CSV table of C-alpha atoms in Angstrom, one decimal:
chain,number,residue,atom,x,y,z
D,1,MET,CA,-42.7,-11.2,12.5
D,2,LYS,CA,-44.5,-9.5,9.6
D,3,MET,CA,-45.6,-6.7,11.9
D,4,ILE,CA,-42.1,-6.2,13.2
D,5,LEU,CA,-40.5,-6.3,9.8
D,6,PRO,CA,-43.2,-5.2,7.4
D,7,ARG,CA,-42.6,-5.5,3.7
D,8,SER,CA,-42.6,-1.7,3.3
D,9,ALA,CA,-39.6,-1.4,5.6
D,10,TRP,CA,-37.7,-4.1,3.5
D,11,ARG,CA,-38.6,-2.2,0.3
D,12,GLU,CA,-37.2,1.0,1.8
D,13,ALA,CA,-34.1,-0.7,3.0
D,14,THR,CA,-33.6,-2.3,-0.4
D,15,ALA,CA,-34.1,1.0,-2.2
D,16,LEU,CA,-31.4,2.6,0.0
D,17,LEU,CA,-29.0,-0.4,-0.5
D,18,LEU,CA,-29.4,-0.1,-4.3
D,19,LEU,CA,-29.3,3.7,-4.3
D,20,ALA,CA,-25.9,3.7,-2.6
D,21,LEU,CA,-24.4,1.5,-5.3
D,22,VAL,CA,-24.5,4.3,-7.9
D,23,PRO,CA,-22.2,6.8,-6.2
D,24,ALA,CA,-20.1,3.9,-5.0
D,25,LEU,CA,-19.4,2.8,-8.5
D,26,ALA,CA,-18.7,6.3,-9.6
D,27,THR,CA,-16.2,6.7,-6.7
D,28,GLY,CA,-14.5,3.5,-7.7
D,29,TRP,CA,-14.2,4.8,-11.2
D,30,GLY,CA,-13.2,8.4,-10.8
D,31,HIS,CA,-12.4,9.5,-7.2
D,32,PRO,CA,-8.9,10.9,-7.0
D,33,LEU,CA,-8.3,9.1,-3.6
D,34,ARG,CA,-9.9,5.8,-4.6
D,35,PRO,CA,-8.0,2.8,-3.3
D,36,VAL,CA,-5.7,1.0,-5.8
D,37,TRP,CA,-7.2,-2.2,-6.9
D,38,THR,CA,-5.2,-5.4,-6.1
D,39,TRP,CA,-6.3,-8.9,-5.4
D,40,ALA,CA,-3.8,-9.4,-2.6
D,41,ARG,CA,-3.4,-7.2,0.5
D,42,PRO,CA,-0.3,-5.0,0.3
D,43,ALA,CA,2.6,-6.8,1.9
D,44,VAL,CA,3.6,-3.8,3.9
D,45,PRO,CA,0.9,-1.9,5.7
D,46,GLU,CA,0.4,1.8,5.2
D,47,VAL,CA,-0.1,4.1,8.1
D,48,ALA,CA,-1.3,7.7,8.3
D,49,LEU,CA,0.7,10.3,10.3
D,50,ALA,CA,-2.2,10.8,12.7
D,51,ALA,CA,-2.3,7.2,13.6
D,52,LEU,CA,1.4,7.3,14.6
D,53,LYS,CA,1.0,10.1,17.1
D,54,PRO,CA,0.7,7.8,20.2
D,55,MET,CA,4.0,6.1,19.3
D,56,ALA,CA,5.8,9.0,17.5
D,57,ALA,CA,8.7,9.1,20.1
D,58,THR,CA,9.6,5.4,19.6
D,59,VAL,CA,9.3,5.2,15.8
D,60,LEU,CA,12.4,5.0,13.6
D,61,TRP,CA,11.9,7.0,10.4
D,62,VAL,CA,13.5,5.8,7.3
D,63,ASP,CA,13.8,8.1,4.3
D,64,ALA,CA,13.7,6.2,1.0
D,65,ARG,CA,14.2,9.2,-1.2
D,66,PRO,CA,17.3,9.9,-3.3
D,67,ALA,CA,20.3,11.4,-1.4
D,68,GLU,CA,19.7,15.0,-2.7
D,69,ALA,CA,16.1,15.0,-1.4
D,70,TYR,CA,17.2,13.7,2.0
D,71,VAL,CA,19.9,16.4,2.3
D,72,SER,CA,17.5,19.2,1.5
D,73,GLY,CA,15.1,18.2,4.2
D,74,HIS,CA,13.8,15.1,6.1
D,75,ILE,CA,11.8,14.1,9.1
D,76,PRO,CA,13.9,14.8,12.2
D,77,GLY,CA,15.9,11.8,13.2
D,78,ALA,CA,15.2,9.9,9.9
D,79,ILE,CA,17.8,7.6,8.5
D,80,ALA,CA,18.5,7.6,4.8
D,81,LEU,CA,18.1,4.2,3.1
D,82,ASN,CA,17.4,3.7,-0.6
D,83,GLU,CA,18.1,1.0,-3.1
D,84,ASP,CA,20.6,3.1,-5.0
D,85,GLU,CA,23.1,2.8,-2.1
D,86,TRP,CA,21.6,0.0,0.0
D,87,GLU,CA,24.9,-1.6,0.9
D,88,ARG,CA,26.5,1.6,2.0
D,89,LEU,CA,23.5,3.0,4.0
D,90,LEU,CA,22.2,-0.2,5.7
D,91,PRO,CA,24.9,-0.2,8.5
D,92,SER,CA,23.7,3.3,9.5
D,93,LEU,CA,20.2,2.0,10.0
D,94,LEU,CA,21.5,-0.9,12.0
D,95,SER,CA,23.6,1.3,14.2
D,96,VAL,CA,20.5,3.0,15.6
D,97,TRP,CA,17.7,0.4,15.2
D,98,GLN,CA,16.7,-1.4,18.4
D,99,PRO,CA,15.3,-4.9,17.8
D,100,GLY,CA,11.5,-4.7,18.0
D,101,GLN,CA,11.5,-1.0,17.3
D,102,ARG,CA,8.9,0.1,14.7
D,103,ILE,CA,10.2,1.4,11.5
D,104,VAL,CA,8.2,3.7,9.2
D,105,VAL,CA,9.5,4.3,5.7
D,106,TYR,CA,8.5,7.3,3.6
D,107,CYS,CA,9.2,8.7,0.2
D,108,ASP,CA,7.9,11.8,-1.6
D,109,SER,CA,4.2,11.2,-1.5
D,110,SER,CA,1.5,8.5,-2.0
D,111,ASP,CA,2.4,8.2,-5.7
D,112,CYS,CA,5.9,6.8,-5.2
D,113,ALA,CA,6.5,3.1,-4.7
D,114,THR,CA,10.0,3.5,-3.3
D,115,SER,CA,9.0,3.3,0.3
D,116,GLN,CA,7.1,0.0,-0.3
D,117,ALA,CA,10.2,-1.4,-2.0
D,118,VAL,CA,12.5,-0.4,0.8
D,119,ALA,CA,10.1,-1.7,3.5
D,120,LEU,CA,9.7,-5.0,1.7
D,121,ARG,CA,13.4,-5.4,1.4
D,122,LEU,CA,13.8,-4.7,5.2
D,123,GLN,CA,11.2,-7.4,5.8
D,124,ARG,CA,12.8,-9.9,3.4
D,125,GLU,CA,16.5,-9.4,4.0
D,126,LEU,CA,16.6,-8.6,7.7
D,127,GLN,CA,13.3,-10.2,8.7
D,128,ILE,CA,12.2,-7.1,10.5
D,129,GLU,CA,8.5,-7.5,10.9
D,130,THR,CA,7.6,-4.2,12.5
D,131,VAL,CA,7.8,-2.1,9.3
D,132,ALA,CA,5.2,0.1,7.8
D,133,VAL,CA,5.0,2.8,5.1
D,134,LEU,CA,3.9,6.4,5.7
D,135,ARG,CA,0.8,7.2,3.7
D,136,GLY,CA,1.3,10.5,1.9
D,137,GLY,CA,5.0,10.4,2.5
D,138,TRP,CA,7.2,13.4,3.0
D,139,LYS,CA,4.4,15.6,1.6
D,140,SER,CA,2.0,14.6,4.4
D,141,TRP,CA,4.7,15.4,7.0
D,142,GLN,CA,5.2,18.8,5.5
D,143,GLU,CA,1.5,19.5,5.4
D,144,ALA,CA,1.1,18.5,9.0
D,145,THR,CA,4.0,20.5,10.3
D,146,HIS,CA,3.1,23.6,8.3
D,147,ARG,CA,-0.5,23.7,9.5
U,1,MET,CA,-40.1,-2.9,-25.9
U,2,PRO,CA,-42.1,0.2,-27.0
U,3,LEU,CA,-41.1,1.5,-30.5
U,4,PRO,CA,-40.0,5.0,-29.5
U,5,LEU,CA,-37.7,3.6,-26.8
U,6,LEU,CA,-36.2,1.2,-29.4
U,7,SER,CA,-35.6,4.1,-31.8
U,8,ALA,CA,-34.0,6.1,-29.0
U,9,LEU,CA,-31.7,3.2,-28.2
U,10,ARG,CA,-30.7,2.9,-31.9
U,11,VAL,CA,-29.8,6.6,-32.0
U,12,VAL,CA,-27.7,6.3,-28.8
U,13,ALA,CA,-25.9,3.2,-30.2
U,14,ALA,CA,-25.3,4.9,-33.5
U,15,THR,CA,-23.9,8.0,-31.8
U,16,LEU,CA,-21.6,5.9,-29.7
U,17,MET,CA,-20.2,4.1,-32.7
U,18,LEU,CA,-19.7,7.3,-34.6
U,19,GLY,CA,-18.0,8.8,-31.6
U,20,CYS,CA,-15.6,5.8,-31.4
U,21,PHE,CA,-14.8,6.1,-35.1
U,22,ALA,CA,-14.1,9.8,-34.6
U,23,LEU,CA,-11.8,9.2,-31.7
U,24,GLY,CA,-10.0,6.5,-33.7
U,25,ALA,CA,-9.5,8.8,-36.6
U,26,GLN,CA,-7.9,11.4,-34.3
U,27,ALA,CA,-5.6,8.8,-32.5
U,28,GLY,CA,-2.1,10.2,-32.0
U,29,LEU,CA,0.8,7.8,-31.2
U,30,THR,CA,0.7,4.1,-31.7
U,31,TRP,CA,3.2,2.1,-29.7
U,32,GLU,CA,5.1,-1.0,-30.8
U,33,THR,CA,4.9,-2.2,-27.2
U,34,LEU,CA,4.1,-0.7,-23.8
U,35,ARG,CA,6.0,-3.2,-21.7
U,36,ILE,CA,9.6,-4.3,-22.0
U,37,ALA,CA,10.8,-7.2,-19.8
U,38,GLN,CA,14.5,-8.0,-19.5
U,39,THR,CA,16.9,-9.8,-17.3
U,40,ALA,CA,19.9,-7.7,-16.3
U,41,PRO,CA,23.3,-9.3,-17.2
U,42,ALA,CA,25.4,-10.1,-14.1
U,43,GLY,CA,27.4,-7.0,-13.0
U,44,ALA,CA,25.3,-4.6,-15.2
U,45,THR,CA,25.0,-1.1,-13.7
U,46,GLU,CA,22.1,-0.1,-16.0
U,47,VAL,CA,19.5,-1.6,-18.3
U,48,VAL,CA,18.0,0.1,-21.3
U,49,GLY,CA,14.6,-0.3,-22.9
U,50,LEU,CA,13.6,1.2,-26.3
U,51,TYR,CA,9.9,2.1,-26.8
U,52,ARG,CA,9.2,2.7,-30.5
U,53,PHE,CA,6.2,4.6,-31.6
U,54,ALA,CA,4.7,6.2,-34.7
U,55,ASN,CA,2.3,9.1,-35.2
U,56,THR,CA,-0.7,7.3,-37.0
U,57,GLY,CA,-2.9,10.4,-36.7
U,58,ASN,CA,-3.8,13.2,-39.1
U,59,SER,CA,-2.0,15.9,-37.2
U,60,PRO,CA,1.4,16.5,-35.5
U,61,VAL,CA,1.7,15.3,-32.0
U,62,THR,CA,3.9,16.8,-29.3
U,63,ILE,CA,5.0,14.8,-26.3
U,64,THR,CA,4.5,17.3,-23.5
U,65,SER,CA,5.6,15.2,-20.6
U,66,LEU,CA,7.9,12.2,-20.1
U,67,GLN,CA,7.8,11.3,-16.4
U,68,PRO,CA,9.4,8.3,-14.8
U,69,THR,CA,7.8,7.5,-11.4
U,70,CYS,CA,11.2,6.4,-9.9
U,71,GLY,CA,14.3,8.6,-9.6
U,72,CYS,CA,16.3,5.4,-10.6
U,73,THR,CA,14.8,5.6,-14.1
U,74,THR,CA,15.6,8.2,-16.8
U,75,ALA,CA,13.7,8.6,-20.1
U,76,THR,CA,15.0,10.5,-23.1
U,77,LEU,CA,13.7,11.5,-26.5
U,78,ASP,CA,15.4,12.9,-29.6
U,79,LYS,CA,12.7,15.5,-30.2
U,80,ARG,CA,9.2,16.3,-28.9
U,81,THR,CA,7.0,16.8,-32.0
U,82,TYR,CA,6.2,14.2,-34.6
U,83,ALA,CA,4.5,14.8,-37.9
U,84,PRO,CA,1.8,12.4,-39.2
U,85,GLY,CA,3.5,9.2,-40.2
U,86,GLU,CA,6.8,10.0,-38.4
U,87,ALA,CA,8.3,7.4,-36.0
U,88,GLY,CA,10.4,7.9,-32.9
U,89,GLU,CA,11.6,6.1,-29.8
U,90,ILE,CA,11.9,6.7,-26.1
U,91,LYS,CA,15.0,5.4,-24.4
U,92,ALA,CA,14.3,4.3,-20.8
U,93,THR,CA,17.3,3.6,-18.6
U,94,LEU,CA,17.1,1.9,-15.2
U,95,HIS,CA,20.1,2.6,-13.0
U,96,ILE,CA,20.5,-0.6,-11.0
U,97,GLY,CA,22.4,0.7,-8.0
U,98,ASN,CA,22.0,-2.0,-5.3
U,99,ARG,CA,18.7,-3.2,-6.5
U,100,VAL,CA,17.9,-6.9,-6.7
U,101,GLY,CA,14.9,-9.0,-7.9
U,102,LEU,CA,12.1,-7.9,-10.2
U,103,GLN,CA,11.9,-4.2,-10.7
U,104,GLU,CA,8.9,-2.7,-12.5
U,105,LYS,CA,9.5,0.9,-13.3
U,106,VAL,CA,6.8,3.1,-14.9
U,107,ILE,CA,7.1,6.1,-17.2
U,108,GLN,CA,4.1,8.3,-17.9
U,109,ILE,CA,3.8,9.8,-21.3
U,110,VAL,CA,1.5,12.8,-22.0
U,111,THR,CA,0.9,14.2,-25.4
U,112,ASP,CA,-1.1,17.1,-26.8
U,113,ALA,CA,-3.3,14.8,-29.0
U,114,PRO,CA,-6.9,15.6,-28.3
U,115,ASP,CA,-8.8,13.1,-26.1
U,116,GLU,CA,-5.7,10.9,-25.7
U,117,ARG,CA,-5.2,9.7,-22.1
U,118,PRO,CA,-1.6,9.4,-20.7
U,119,THR,CA,0.3,6.3,-21.8
U,120,THR,CA,2.0,4.2,-19.3
U,121,LEU,CA,5.3,2.5,-20.3
U,122,VAL,CA,6.6,-0.3,-18.1
U,123,LEU,CA,10.2,-1.4,-17.9
U,124,ALA,CA,10.3,-4.7,-16.0
U,125,VAL,CA,13.9,-5.8,-15.2
U,126,ASP,CA,14.8,-8.9,-13.3
U,127,ILE,CA,18.1,-8.3,-11.5
U,128,PRO,CA,19.4,-11.7,-10.5
U,129,GLU,CA,20.5,-12.0,-6.9
U,130,LEU,CA,23.6,-14.0,-7.2
U,131,LEU,CA,23.8,-14.8,-3.5
U,132,THR,CA,20.9,-14.8,-1.0
U,133,TYR,CA,21.0,-14.6,2.7
U,134,VAL,CA,18.4,-16.0,5.1
U,135,PRO,CA,18.5,-13.9,7.2
U,136,ARG,CA,21.0,-11.2,6.9
U,137,LEU,CA,20.7,-9.9,10.4
U,138,LEU,CA,21.2,-12.0,13.6
U,139,HIS,CA,20.5,-10.3,16.9
U,140,TRP,CA,20.6,-11.2,20.6
U,141,LYS,CA,19.3,-9.3,23.5
U,142,LYS,CA,21.9,-8.3,26.1
U,143,VAL,CA,20.3,-10.7,28.6
U,144,ASP,CA,20.2,-13.6,26.2
U,145,ALA,CA,22.8,-16.4,26.4
U,146,PRO,CA,25.3,-15.9,23.6
U,147,ASP,CA,24.2,-19.0,21.7
U,148,TRP,CA,25.1,-19.8,18.1
U,149,LYS,CA,22.7,-18.4,15.5
U,150,SER,CA,23.0,-19.2,11.8
U,151,ALA,CA,22.2,-17.7,8.5
U,152,LEU,CA,22.0,-19.6,5.2
U,153,LEU,CA,24.0,-18.3,2.2
U,154,ASN,CA,22.5,-19.8,-1.0
U,155,ALA,CA,23.4,-19.5,-4.6
U,156,GLY,CA,20.7,-17.3,-6.1
U,157,THR,CA,20.9,-18.5,-9.7
U,158,ALA,CA,21.9,-21.6,-11.6
U,159,LEU,CA,25.6,-20.6,-11.1
U,160,SER,CA,27.0,-22.6,-8.3
U,161,ILE,CA,29.4,-21.4,-5.6
U,162,ARG,CA,32.9,-22.4,-6.3
U,163,THR,CA,34.4,-21.0,-3.1
U,164,ILE,CA,33.2,-19.0,-0.2
U,165,THR,CA,35.5,-17.3,2.3
U,166,LEU,CA,35.1,-15.1,5.3
U,167,ALA,CA,37.1,-12.0,6.0
U,168,PRO,CA,38.9,-12.1,9.4
U,169,PRO,CA,36.1,-11.7,11.8
U,170,SER,CA,35.9,-9.0,14.5
U,171,LYS,CA,37.1,-10.2,18.0
U,172,GLU,CA,33.5,-9.5,19.2
U,173,VAL,CA,32.1,-12.6,17.5
U,174,LEU,CA,33.0,-16.2,16.7
U,175,THR,CA,32.1,-17.6,13.3
U,176,GLU,CA,31.9,-21.0,11.6
U,177,LEU,CA,31.1,-21.8,8.0
U,178,GLU,CA,29.9,-25.2,6.9
U,179,ALA,CA,28.5,-26.6,3.6
U,180,VAL,CA,24.8,-27.7,3.7
U,181,GLU,CA,24.9,-28.5,0.0
U,182,GLU,CA,28.3,-28.1,-1.6
U,183,GLY,CA,28.1,-25.4,-4.3
U,184,ARG,CA,24.6,-24.3,-3.5
U,185,SER,CA,24.0,-23.7,0.2
U,186,TYR,CA,26.3,-22.8,3.2
U,187,ARG,CA,25.5,-22.2,6.8
U,188,LEU,CA,27.3,-19.3,8.5
U,189,LYS,CA,27.1,-19.7,12.3
U,190,ILE,CA,27.8,-16.6,14.5
U,191,LYS,CA,27.9,-16.1,18.2
U,192,PRO,CA,28.9,-13.2,20.4
U,193,ALA,CA,32.3,-13.8,22.0
U,194,VAL,CA,31.3,-12.3,25.3
U,195,ALA,CA,27.9,-12.5,27.0
U,196,GLY,CA,26.0,-9.3,27.8
U,197,GLN,CA,28.1,-6.8,25.8
U,198,PRO,CA,26.4,-4.7,23.1
U,199,ILE,CA,27.9,-5.3,19.7
U,200,ASN,CA,27.2,-4.2,16.2
U,201,VAL,CA,29.4,-6.3,13.9
U,202,THR,CA,29.6,-6.8,10.1
U,203,VAL,CA,30.6,-10.3,9.1
U,204,ALA,CA,31.9,-10.0,5.5
U,205,GLY,CA,33.2,-12.4,3.0
U,206,THR,CA,33.4,-13.2,-0.7
U,207,ALA,CA,31.8,-16.0,-2.8
U,208,VAL,CA,33.3,-16.9,-6.1
U,209,LEU,CA,30.8,-18.4,-8.5
U,210,ALA,CA,31.4,-21.1,-11.1
U,211,ASP,CA,32.0,-18.5,-13.9
U,212,GLY,CA,34.6,-16.7,-11.8
U,213,THR,CA,32.3,-13.8,-10.7
U,214,LYS,CA,33.2,-12.5,-7.2
U,215,VAL,CA,30.3,-11.7,-5.0
U,216,PRO,CA,31.1,-9.8,-1.9
U,217,PHE,CA,28.6,-10.3,1.0
U,218,SER,CA,28.0,-9.0,4.4
U,219,LEU,CA,25.8,-10.0,7.3
U,220,TYR,CA,25.2,-8.2,10.5
U,221,ALA,CA,25.3,-9.3,14.2
U,222,LEU,CA,23.7,-7.1,16.8
U,223,VAL,CA,23.6,-7.5,20.6
U,224,ARG,CA,21.3,-4.9,22.1
K,1,MET,CA,-41.2,13.8,26.3
K,2,LYS,CA,-41.4,10.9,24.0
K,3,PRO,CA,-41.4,13.1,20.8
K,4,PHE,CA,-38.5,15.0,22.1
K,5,LEU,CA,-36.5,11.9,22.9
K,6,ALA,CA,-37.3,10.5,19.4
K,7,TRP,CA,-36.3,13.8,17.8
K,8,SER,CA,-33.0,13.8,19.8
K,9,GLY,CA,-32.4,10.2,18.8
K,10,ARG,CA,-32.9,11.0,15.1
K,11,ILE,CA,-30.5,13.9,15.3
K,12,VAL,CA,-27.8,11.8,17.1
K,13,LEU,CA,-28.2,8.7,14.9
K,14,GLY,CA,-28.7,10.4,11.6
K,15,GLY,CA,-26.3,13.1,12.3
K,16,SER,CA,-23.5,10.7,13.5
K,17,PHE,CA,-23.7,8.6,10.4
K,18,ALA,CA,-24.2,11.4,7.9
K,19,VAL,CA,-21.2,13.3,9.3
K,20,ALA,CA,-18.9,10.3,9.6
K,21,ALA,CA,-19.9,9.1,6.2
K,22,ALA,CA,-19.2,12.5,4.6
K,23,LEU,CA,-15.7,12.3,6.0
K,24,LYS,CA,-15.1,8.8,4.7
K,25,VAL,CA,-16.4,9.6,1.3
K,26,GLN,CA,-13.6,12.1,0.9
K,27,ASP,CA,-10.8,9.6,1.3
K,28,PRO,CA,-11.9,6.0,0.4
K,29,ALA,CA,-8.3,4.7,0.3
K,30,THR,CA,-7.8,5.6,4.0
K,31,PHE,CA,-11.1,4.0,4.9
K,32,ALA,CA,-10.1,0.8,3.0
K,33,ALA,CA,-7.0,0.6,5.2
K,34,ASP,CA,-9.1,1.2,8.3
K,35,ILE,CA,-11.4,-1.7,7.4
K,36,ASP,CA,-8.4,-3.9,6.5
K,37,HIS,CA,-7.0,-3.4,10.0
K,38,PHE,CA,-9.6,-5.8,11.3
K,39,ARG,CA,-8.2,-8.6,9.1
K,40,LEU,CA,-11.7,-10.0,8.7
K,41,LEU,CA,-12.4,-9.9,5.0
K,42,PRO,CA,-10.6,-10.8,1.8
K,43,TYR,CA,-8.8,-7.7,0.5
K,44,PRO,CA,-11.0,-7.2,-2.7
K,45,LEU,CA,-14.1,-7.2,-0.6
K,46,THR,CA,-12.5,-4.7,1.8
K,47,LEU,CA,-11.9,-2.4,-1.2
K,48,GLY,CA,-15.6,-2.8,-2.3
K,49,LEU,CA,-16.9,-2.0,1.1
K,50,ALA,CA,-14.7,1.0,1.4
K,51,LEU,CA,-16.3,2.4,-1.7
K,52,TYR,CA,-19.9,1.4,-0.8
K,53,LEU,CA,-20.4,1.8,2.9
K,54,PRO,CA,-19.8,5.5,3.2
K,55,TRP,CA,-22.5,6.2,0.6
K,56,LEU,CA,-24.9,3.8,2.3
K,57,GLU,CA,-24.3,5.4,5.7
K,58,LEU,CA,-24.7,8.9,4.2
K,59,PHE,CA,-28.1,8.0,2.5
K,60,CYS,CA,-29.4,6.2,5.6
K,61,GLY,CA,-28.3,9.0,7.9
K,62,ALA,CA,-30.0,11.6,5.7
K,63,ALA,CA,-33.1,9.4,5.4
K,64,VAL,CA,-33.4,9.3,9.2
K,65,LEU,CA,-32.9,13.1,9.5
K,66,VAL,CA,-35.5,14.0,6.8
K,67,ARG,CA,-37.8,11.1,7.8
K,68,ARG,CA,-38.1,9.6,4.3
K,69,HIS,CA,-37.7,5.8,4.0
K,70,GLU,CA,-37.0,6.1,7.7
K,71,ARG,CA,-37.8,2.5,8.7
K,72,GLY,CA,-35.7,1.0,5.9
K,73,ALA,CA,-32.8,3.4,6.9
K,74,LEU,CA,-33.1,2.4,10.6
K,75,LEU,CA,-33.0,-1.3,9.7
K,76,VAL,CA,-29.9,-0.8,7.6
K,77,LEU,CA,-28.2,1.3,10.3
K,78,ALA,CA,-29.1,-1.2,13.1
K,79,GLY,CA,-27.5,-3.9,10.9
K,80,LEU,CA,-24.4,-1.8,10.3
K,81,CYS,CA,-24.0,-1.1,14.0
K,82,ALA,CA,-24.4,-4.8,14.8
K,83,GLY,CA,-21.8,-5.7,12.2
K,84,PHE,CA,-19.4,-3.1,13.4
K,85,ALA,CA,-19.8,-4.1,17.0
K,86,LEU,CA,-19.1,-7.8,16.1
K,87,ALA,CA,-16.0,-6.7,14.2
K,88,LEU,CA,-14.7,-4.7,17.1
K,89,ALA,CA,-15.4,-7.5,19.5
K,90,SER,CA,-13.5,-9.9,17.2
K,91,ALA,CA,-10.6,-7.4,17.0
K,92,TRP,CA,-10.5,-7.2,20.8
K,93,LEU,CA,-10.5,-10.9,21.3
K,94,ARG,CA,-7.6,-11.2,18.9
K,95,GLY,CA,-5.7,-8.3,20.5
K,96,LEU,CA,-5.5,-6.3,17.3
K,97,ASP,CA,-4.5,-2.6,17.3
K,98,ILE,CA,-7.2,-1.2,15.0
K,99,SER,CA,-6.2,2.4,15.4
K,100,CYS,CA,-3.1,1.7,13.3
K,101,GLY,CA,-3.2,-2.0,12.5
K,102,CYS,CA,0.2,-1.4,11.0
K,103,PHE,CA,2.3,-3.4,13.4
K,104,GLY,CA,0.0,-6.3,13.9
K,105,HIS,CA,-0.7,-7.2,17.5
K,106,SER,CA,-0.3,-4.5,20.1
K,107,ALA,CA,-1.0,-3.9,23.7
K,108,ILE,CA,-2.9,-0.8,22.8
K,109,GLY,CA,-6.5,-1.6,23.0
K,110,SER,CA,-7.7,1.8,24.2
K,111,SER,CA,-9.4,2.7,20.9
K,112,LEU,CA,-11.5,-0.4,20.8
K,113,LEU,CA,-13.7,0.0,23.9
K,114,PRO,CA,-15.0,3.5,23.1
K,115,ALA,CA,-15.7,2.5,19.5
K,116,LEU,CA,-17.6,-0.6,20.7
K,117,VAL,CA,-19.7,1.4,23.2
K,118,ARG,CA,-20.5,3.9,20.5
K,119,ALA,CA,-21.6,1.2,18.1
K,120,VAL,CA,-23.8,-0.5,20.6
K,121,VAL,CA,-25.4,2.8,21.7
K,122,LEU,CA,-26.1,3.9,18.1
K,123,GLY,CA,-27.5,0.5,17.3
K,124,LEU,CA,-29.9,0.6,20.3
K,125,ILE,CA,-31.0,4.1,19.3
K,126,ALA,CA,-31.8,2.7,15.8
K,127,VAL,CA,-33.8,-0.2,17.3
K,128,VAL,CA,-35.7,2.1,19.6
K,129,LEU,CA,-36.6,4.6,16.9
K,130,TYR,CA,-37.6,1.7,14.6
K,131,ARG,CA,-39.9,0.4,17.3
K,132,LEU,CA,-41.5,3.8,17.8
K,133,ARG,CA,-42.2,3.9,14.0
K,134,LEU,CA,-43.9,0.5,14.0
K,135,PRO,CA,-47.5,1.6,15.0
K,136,LEU,CA,-47.4,3.8,11.9
K,137,ALA,CA,-45.9,1.0,9.8
K,138,ALA,CA,-48.8,-1.3,11.0
K,139,ASN,CA,-51.3,1.1,9.5
C-alpha cells in the first residue's frame, strides 16, 4: 500500500489542498460575484438564462419591476406582477398561466430582491411550485439579446 | 520565538493599532441606529422610519448617495453636507401597496468621508395580513371530475372575524362557506358547475373583523 | 508510444481541469447554484466548496501540466472525479435535472450521462497517469 500511495504523494496532495485555501478565502472575501452567505438554501431557486434555453418556449415570464420599467421594455410575452399592484395584476397572470407551467420571475438585475419576493408570494399564496428567479434579471436578458 | 521576529511582530501590532486610531479620528457620520423595525397599522398606505445621525468627525461630510434597493422605498434628506458636530436625519418611507408580511428594505448611504465604507440602513416593517388564504388558487384539469375543492380563510391577526360574506358567485361555479372555528377559520368550498369546460373565475367576498375593519378577499378557480 | 499517450493524457486531464476551473473561478455564485442542484450537501458547505473547488482544480490541473507535485495532483483529481461521478449517479437515481435544478424533478436527464462518462474517463486517465509515475515514486 505504501508503494502505491507513497508518503511523498500524500505530502504533495496536502500541499495542493492547503495552497488552494488561500485564494479560496480571498474569493470569499472580495470577489464581486461571490455567493451571498446564508445558512439556509434560498427558498426560490435561481436559474441562469442559458439553462432555460431547452424550455424557453414553455416558460411563463413574470416581470416584477415597477410598471414604468415594464412599459419601457420587457421580455416578450412577460406578464407584469409586482407587490405594489398585486391584487390588480394577479388575474392577468392567472388568465394565461397553465397549471404545471414553469414560471420565471425577473427584476432589474442580480442586486434586486423583488423577483424573490414575488416568486415566494406565488409559492405561498397560490401554491405554485414550479417557480424560479432569473439570475441577472432584465440586465442579463438585454446582454444576451444584444450580443 | 527568535527576538528579531518578536520585534517585527511588535512593530506590526503597533502600526495596526495606530492605524485604527487614525481611522477612528477621521470617522464621519455616527448613527443612532441602523435598523428600524415597525408594525404597520391596519389600513396604512406607508410607513416612515427616521434615521438620525451626527458628524462626529473633524471635517465636513457630504452624503453623496442615498440609494434604496427597492422602488417601493423612498429616502430623503434636508441637505447633503454636515459640518463637524452637526446632526441630521434621513426619512425613509416604505410605500406599502399590496405588500403583506415582513418587509426588510435596505437603503445604501455613501459619503465622501475618507476610508468610510457605505452604510446600510434597514427598514423592517411587519405588514399584518388580516386575512390569510390556504390556498388562494384552486384548479382542475378539464378531464378531472368537477369535485369540491376547498380553501381555508383564516383570521391573520388577533382580530377575529365577525362576519364573512361571499359576493354572488359566477354561474360557472358552485360555492359553500362553513365555519371551521367560528371567528377564526372558515372553509370555502368551490366546484365547477359543469364538467370539462374551461373556466377562470374570481370568487370574491368581504370579511368584517371584530373592530369593524372590512377586508375584501378574492380567490381564483381555474379549469384548464 | 507510451510517452506520447502519457503526454496526451496529461494535456487532456490537466487542460480540462485547468480550463473548467478558470471559468468557475470567474463566477463562484453560479458554481454554488450548480453544486446545489445536486441537493447533496447542506447549503453552507455548498457555498464553501464553490469558493474552494475551482482553485483546487486549477492548481492540480496546472501541476499536472507542468509536472510539479504531479502525483499529489493526480491523487486529488482522481478523488474529485470519483466524487463527481458518485454525485452524478446519485442525481440520476433521484431523477434530478441538474442542468437547471430549478424546477426539481424533471424528465430531462440528457445532461447527466455525458457528464458521468466524462468524469469516469478523466478519473481513469488520472489513475493511469499516477500508475505510470509510480516507478519513479518508488525510487
